[in-house]
mmCIF file of C-alpha atoms in Angstrom:
data_model
loop_
_atom_site.group_PDB
_atom_site.id
_atom_site.type_symbol
_atom_site.label_atom_id
_atom_site.label_comp_id
_atom_site.label_asym_id
_atom_site.label_seq_id
_atom_site.Cartn_x
_atom_site.Cartn_y
_atom_site.Cartn_z
ATOM 1 C CA MET A 1 0.000 0.000 0.000
ATOM 2 C CA SER A 2 1.095 3.536 -0.575
ATOM 3 C CA LEU A 3 -0.188 7.027 0.028
ATOM 4 C CA LEU A 4 -1.465 8.842 -3.033
ATOM 5 C CA ALA A 5 -1.290 12.582 -3.709
ATOM 6 C CA ILE A 6 -4.692 14.261 -3.326
ATOM 7 C CA LEU A 7 -5.441 16.918 -5.942
ATOM 8 C CA GLN A 8 -6.193 20.344 -4.452
ATOM 9 C CA TYR A 9 -8.918 22.690 -5.654
ATOM 10 C CA PRO A 10 -8.829 24.532 -8.084
ATOM 11 C CA ASP A 11 -6.779 21.897 -9.969
ATOM 12 C CA PRO A 12 -8.554 21.478 -13.340
ATOM 13 C CA ARG A 13 -8.151 17.681 -13.158
ATOM 14 C CA LEU A 14 -10.823 17.690 -10.436
ATOM 15 C CA HIS A 15 -13.310 18.602 -13.182
ATOM 16 C CA THR A 16 -12.624 15.461 -15.239
ATOM 17 C CA VAL A 17 -15.636 13.167 -15.629
ATOM 18 C CA ALA A 18 -14.679 9.647 -14.557
ATOM 19 C CA LYS A 19 -15.102 6.658 -16.876
ATOM 20 C CA PRO A 20 -16.583 3.332 -15.727
ATOM 21 C CA VAL A 21 -14.232 0.761 -14.226
ATOM 22 C CA GLN A 22 -13.934 -1.985 -16.870
ATOM 23 C CA ALA A 23 -12.798 -4.839 -14.619
ATOM 24 C CA VAL A 24 -12.332 -5.345 -10.885
ATOM 25 C CA ASP A 25 -8.809 -6.706 -11.219
ATOM 26 C CA ALA A 26 -5.528 -6.567 -9.303
ATOM 27 C CA ARG A 27 -4.926 -2.964 -10.401
ATOM 28 C CA ILE A 28 -8.287 -1.849 -9.004
ATOM 29 C CA GLN A 29 -7.720 -3.879 -5.811
ATOM 30 C CA GLN A 30 -4.380 -2.083 -5.326
ATOM 31 C CA LEU A 31 -6.005 1.286 -6.016
ATOM 32 C CA ILE A 32 -8.742 0.537 -3.438
ATOM 33 C CA GLY A 33 -6.119 -0.279 -0.789
ATOM 34 C CA ASP A 34 -4.075 2.807 -1.612
ATOM 35 C CA MET A 35 -7.176 5.045 -1.583
ATOM 36 C CA LEU A 36 -8.331 3.700 1.796
ATOM 37 C CA GLU A 37 -4.861 4.242 3.265
ATOM 38 C CA THR A 38 -4.713 7.758 1.778
ATOM 39 C CA MET A 39 -8.208 8.630 3.046
ATOM 40 C CA HIS A 40 -7.495 7.408 6.584
ATOM 41 C CA ASP A 41 -4.094 9.144 6.663
ATOM 42 C CA ALA A 42 -5.767 12.424 5.629
ATOM 43 C CA LYS A 43 -8.452 11.962 8.335
ATOM 44 C CA GLY A 44 -11.215 11.841 5.731
ATOM 45 C CA ILE A 45 -14.420 9.809 5.508
ATOM 46 C CA GLY A 46 -14.610 9.559 1.722
ATOM 47 C CA LEU A 47 -12.365 9.683 -1.318
ATOM 48 C CA ALA A 48 -13.132 9.446 -5.021
ATOM 49 C CA ALA A 49 -10.560 8.166 -7.513
ATOM 50 C CA THR A 50 -10.815 11.511 -9.319
ATOM 51 C CA GLN A 51 -9.240 13.172 -6.265
ATOM 52 C CA VAL A 52 -6.093 11.061 -6.691
ATOM 53 C CA ASP A 53 -5.941 11.739 -10.447
ATOM 54 C CA VAL A 54 -7.428 8.377 -11.492
ATOM 55 C CA HIS A 55 -10.469 9.141 -13.598
ATOM 56 C CA GLU A 56 -12.467 5.967 -13.066
ATOM 57 C CA ARG A 57 -15.766 5.525 -11.207
ATOM 58 C CA LEU A 58 -14.437 4.326 -7.840
ATOM 59 C CA ILE A 59 -15.205 5.635 -4.348
ATOM 60 C CA VAL A 60 -14.039 4.553 -0.894
ATOM 61 C CA ILE A 61 -15.906 5.624 2.241
ATOM 62 C CA ASP A 62 -15.628 4.919 5.947
ATOM 63 C CA VAL A 63 -17.976 6.866 8.221
ATOM 64 C CA SER A 64 -17.515 4.502 11.189
ATOM 65 C CA GLU A 65 -16.153 5.948 14.441
ATOM 66 C CA ASP A 66 -13.266 3.465 14.541
ATOM 67 C CA HIS A 67 -12.527 3.768 10.791
ATOM 68 C CA ASN A 68 -12.817 0.005 10.401
ATOM 69 C CA GLN A 69 -15.891 -0.366 8.168
ATOM 70 C CA PRO A 70 -14.754 0.617 4.688
ATOM 71 C CA LEU A 71 -17.311 0.790 1.910
ATOM 72 C CA VAL A 72 -16.155 0.454 -1.696
ATOM 73 C CA LEU A 73 -18.410 1.625 -4.519
ATOM 74 C CA ILE A 74 -17.365 0.840 -8.082
ATOM 75 C CA ASN A 75 -19.440 2.345 -10.908
ATOM 76 C CA PRO A 76 -22.014 3.681 -8.417
ATOM 77 C CA ARG A 77 -25.432 4.800 -9.607
ATOM 78 C CA ILE A 78 -28.118 6.482 -7.511
ATOM 79 C CA THR A 79 -31.370 4.634 -8.204
ATOM 80 C CA TRP A 80 -33.522 6.639 -5.778
ATOM 81 C CA ALA A 81 -33.163 9.852 -3.788
ATOM 82 C CA SER A 82 -35.577 11.233 -1.227
ATOM 83 C CA GLU A 83 -37.423 14.411 -2.071
ATOM 84 C CA GLU A 84 -36.613 15.572 1.447
ATOM 85 C CA LYS A 85 -33.405 17.553 1.467
ATOM 86 C CA GLN A 86 -31.239 18.951 4.215
ATOM 87 C CA VAL A 87 -28.313 21.359 4.390
ATOM 88 C CA ASN A 88 -25.247 19.773 5.990
ATOM 89 C CA GLU A 89 -21.829 21.235 6.642
ATOM 90 C CA GLU A 90 -19.371 19.585 4.254
ATOM 91 C CA GLY A 91 -15.638 19.579 3.880
ATOM 92 C CA CYS A 92 -13.395 17.934 1.325
ATOM 93 C CA LEU A 93 -9.886 16.496 1.254
ATOM 94 C CA SER A 94 -9.339 18.430 -1.993
ATOM 95 C CA VAL A 95 -10.351 21.702 -0.305
ATOM 96 C CA PRO A 96 -8.650 21.398 3.100
ATOM 97 C CA GLY A 97 -9.816 23.628 5.914
ATOM 98 C CA ILE A 98 -12.947 24.812 4.105
ATOM 99 C CA TYR A 99 -16.416 23.847 5.348
ATOM 100 C CA ASP A 100 -19.803 25.092 4.195
ATOM 101 C CA GLY A 101 -23.438 24.068 3.904
ATOM 102 C CA VAL A 102 -24.635 22.007 0.943
ATOM 103 C CA GLU A 103 -28.192 20.819 0.366
ATOM 104 C CA ARG A 104 -28.549 17.118 -0.438
ATOM 105 C CA SER A 105 -31.180 14.377 -0.283
ATOM 106 C CA THR A 106 -31.534 12.936 3.224
ATOM 107 C CA ALA A 107 -31.752 9.335 1.978
ATOM 108 C CA ILE A 108 -30.638 7.511 -1.183
ATOM 109 C CA LYS A 109 -30.384 4.059 -2.754
ATOM 110 C CA VAL A 110 -27.243 3.251 -4.707
ATOM 111 C CA GLU A 111 -26.298 0.310 -6.919
ATOM 112 C CA ALA A 112 -22.592 -0.376 -7.243
ATOM 113 C CA LEU A 113 -20.043 -3.136 -7.495
ATOM 114 C CA ASP A 114 -18.150 -3.907 -4.303
ATOM 115 C CA GLU A 115 -14.400 -4.563 -4.001
ATOM 116 C CA ASN A 116 -14.974 -8.123 -5.300
ATOM 117 C CA GLY A 117 -16.990 -7.053 -8.328
ATOM 118 C CA LYS A 118 -20.303 -8.160 -6.794
ATOM 119 C CA LEU A 119 -23.350 -5.953 -7.462
ATOM 120 C CA ARG A 120 -24.838 -4.464 -4.294
ATOM 121 C CA THR A 121 -27.685 -2.145 -3.431
ATOM 122 C CA ILE A 122 -27.026 0.197 -0.524
ATOM 123 C CA GLU A 123 -29.678 2.197 1.284
ATOM 124 C CA ALA A 124 -28.123 5.179 3.012
ATOM 125 C CA GLU A 125 -29.263 8.072 5.132
ATOM 126 C CA GLY A 126 -27.609 10.671 7.308
ATOM 127 C CA ILE A 127 -23.863 11.162 7.013
ATOM 128 C CA LEU A 128 -23.447 8.111 4.747
ATOM 129 C CA ALA A 129 -25.993 9.463 2.239
ATOM 130 C CA VAL A 130 -24.295 12.867 2.288
ATOM 131 C CA CYS A 131 -20.849 11.311 1.826
ATOM 132 C CA ILE A 132 -21.947 9.100 -1.095
ATOM 133 C CA GLN A 133 -23.556 12.067 -2.889
ATOM 134 C CA HIS A 134 -20.477 14.223 -2.249
ATOM 135 C CA GLU A 135 -18.072 11.585 -3.598
ATOM 136 C CA MET A 136 -20.300 10.809 -6.598
ATOM 137 C CA ASP A 137 -20.149 14.509 -7.486
ATOM 138 C CA HIS A 138 -16.363 14.100 -7.787
ATOM 139 C CA LEU A 139 -16.909 11.358 -10.373
ATOM 140 C CA LEU A 140 -18.915 13.893 -12.384
ATOM 141 C CA GLY A 141 -16.108 16.452 -12.107
ATOM 142 C CA LYS A 142 -17.890 18.553 -9.482
ATOM 143 C CA VAL A 143 -16.358 19.856 -6.230
ATOM 144 C CA PHE A 144 -18.660 20.822 -3.343
ATOM 145 C CA VAL A 145 -17.640 24.493 -3.497
ATOM 146 C CA GLU A 146 -19.488 24.697 -6.819
ATOM 147 C CA TYR A 147 -22.741 24.618 -4.811
ATOM 148 C CA LEU A 148 -21.700 27.848 -3.097
ATOM 149 C CA SER A 149 -22.188 31.407 -4.318
ATOM 150 C CA PRO A 150 -19.705 32.735 -6.897
ATOM 151 C CA LEU A 151 -18.376 35.160 -4.258
ATOM 152 C CA LYS A 152 -17.643 32.368 -1.744
ATOM 153 C CA ARG A 153 -16.201 30.158 -4.472
ATOM 154 C CA ASN A 154 -13.813 32.897 -5.641
ATOM 155 C CA ARG A 155 -12.690 33.581 -2.064
ATOM 156 C CA ILE A 156 -11.983 29.875 -1.549
ATOM 157 C CA LYS A 157 -10.114 29.662 -4.861
ATOM 158 C CA THR A 158 -7.971 32.674 -3.920
ATOM 159 C CA LYS A 159 -7.264 31.219 -0.463
ATOM 160 C CA MET A 160 -6.283 27.825 -1.910
ATOM 161 C CA LEU A 161 -3.990 29.350 -4.548
ATOM 162 C CA LYS A 162 -2.320 31.557 -1.921
ATOM 163 C CA ALA A 163 -1.807 28.548 0.383
ATOM 164 C CA ARG A 164 -0.235 26.637 -2.514
ATOM 165 C CA ARG A 165 2.116 29.526 -3.320
ATOM 166 C CA ASP A 166 3.092 29.861 0.351
ATOM 167 C CA THR A 167 3.827 26.110 0.523
ATOM 168 C CA VAL A 168 6.002 26.249 -2.597
ATOM 169 C CA ARG A 169 8.012 29.165 -1.137
ATOM 170 C CA ALA A 170 8.555 27.503 2.238
#
């Protein structure tokens, strides 16, 4: 296993639409392990392959308190979403230190392949539903800050670019 570099907003690669995973093979198994290790190391609860510059439809999530219940979603597809929506505070490993409210469905059903290539249906609500929707946005090339006002988005972009410049100089 190895840690992967997480792309930082406003990196244009974060806007790449991911392609379906063709086969759940050794390469994908390795990527799953590396993504889980990267996500846990970064203290995150979800990570999409897009965020590590692999543009395939793969997500890893672990919302458990002990970080020992990983969920792998390959080629996920939302088959149902509740009409009821709620605003939740979200953050993102690609936009470190930034949190803001995003409105999402409170419950969803998702079909996806698991880490063994077996088709599963997952019913999710609460933080898991929010996390799945957030990570699936990444697969569509969308970062959560795009739900915010243009003013907030520009402030975040400026802050992230400044932080990157300061890091390069240090």
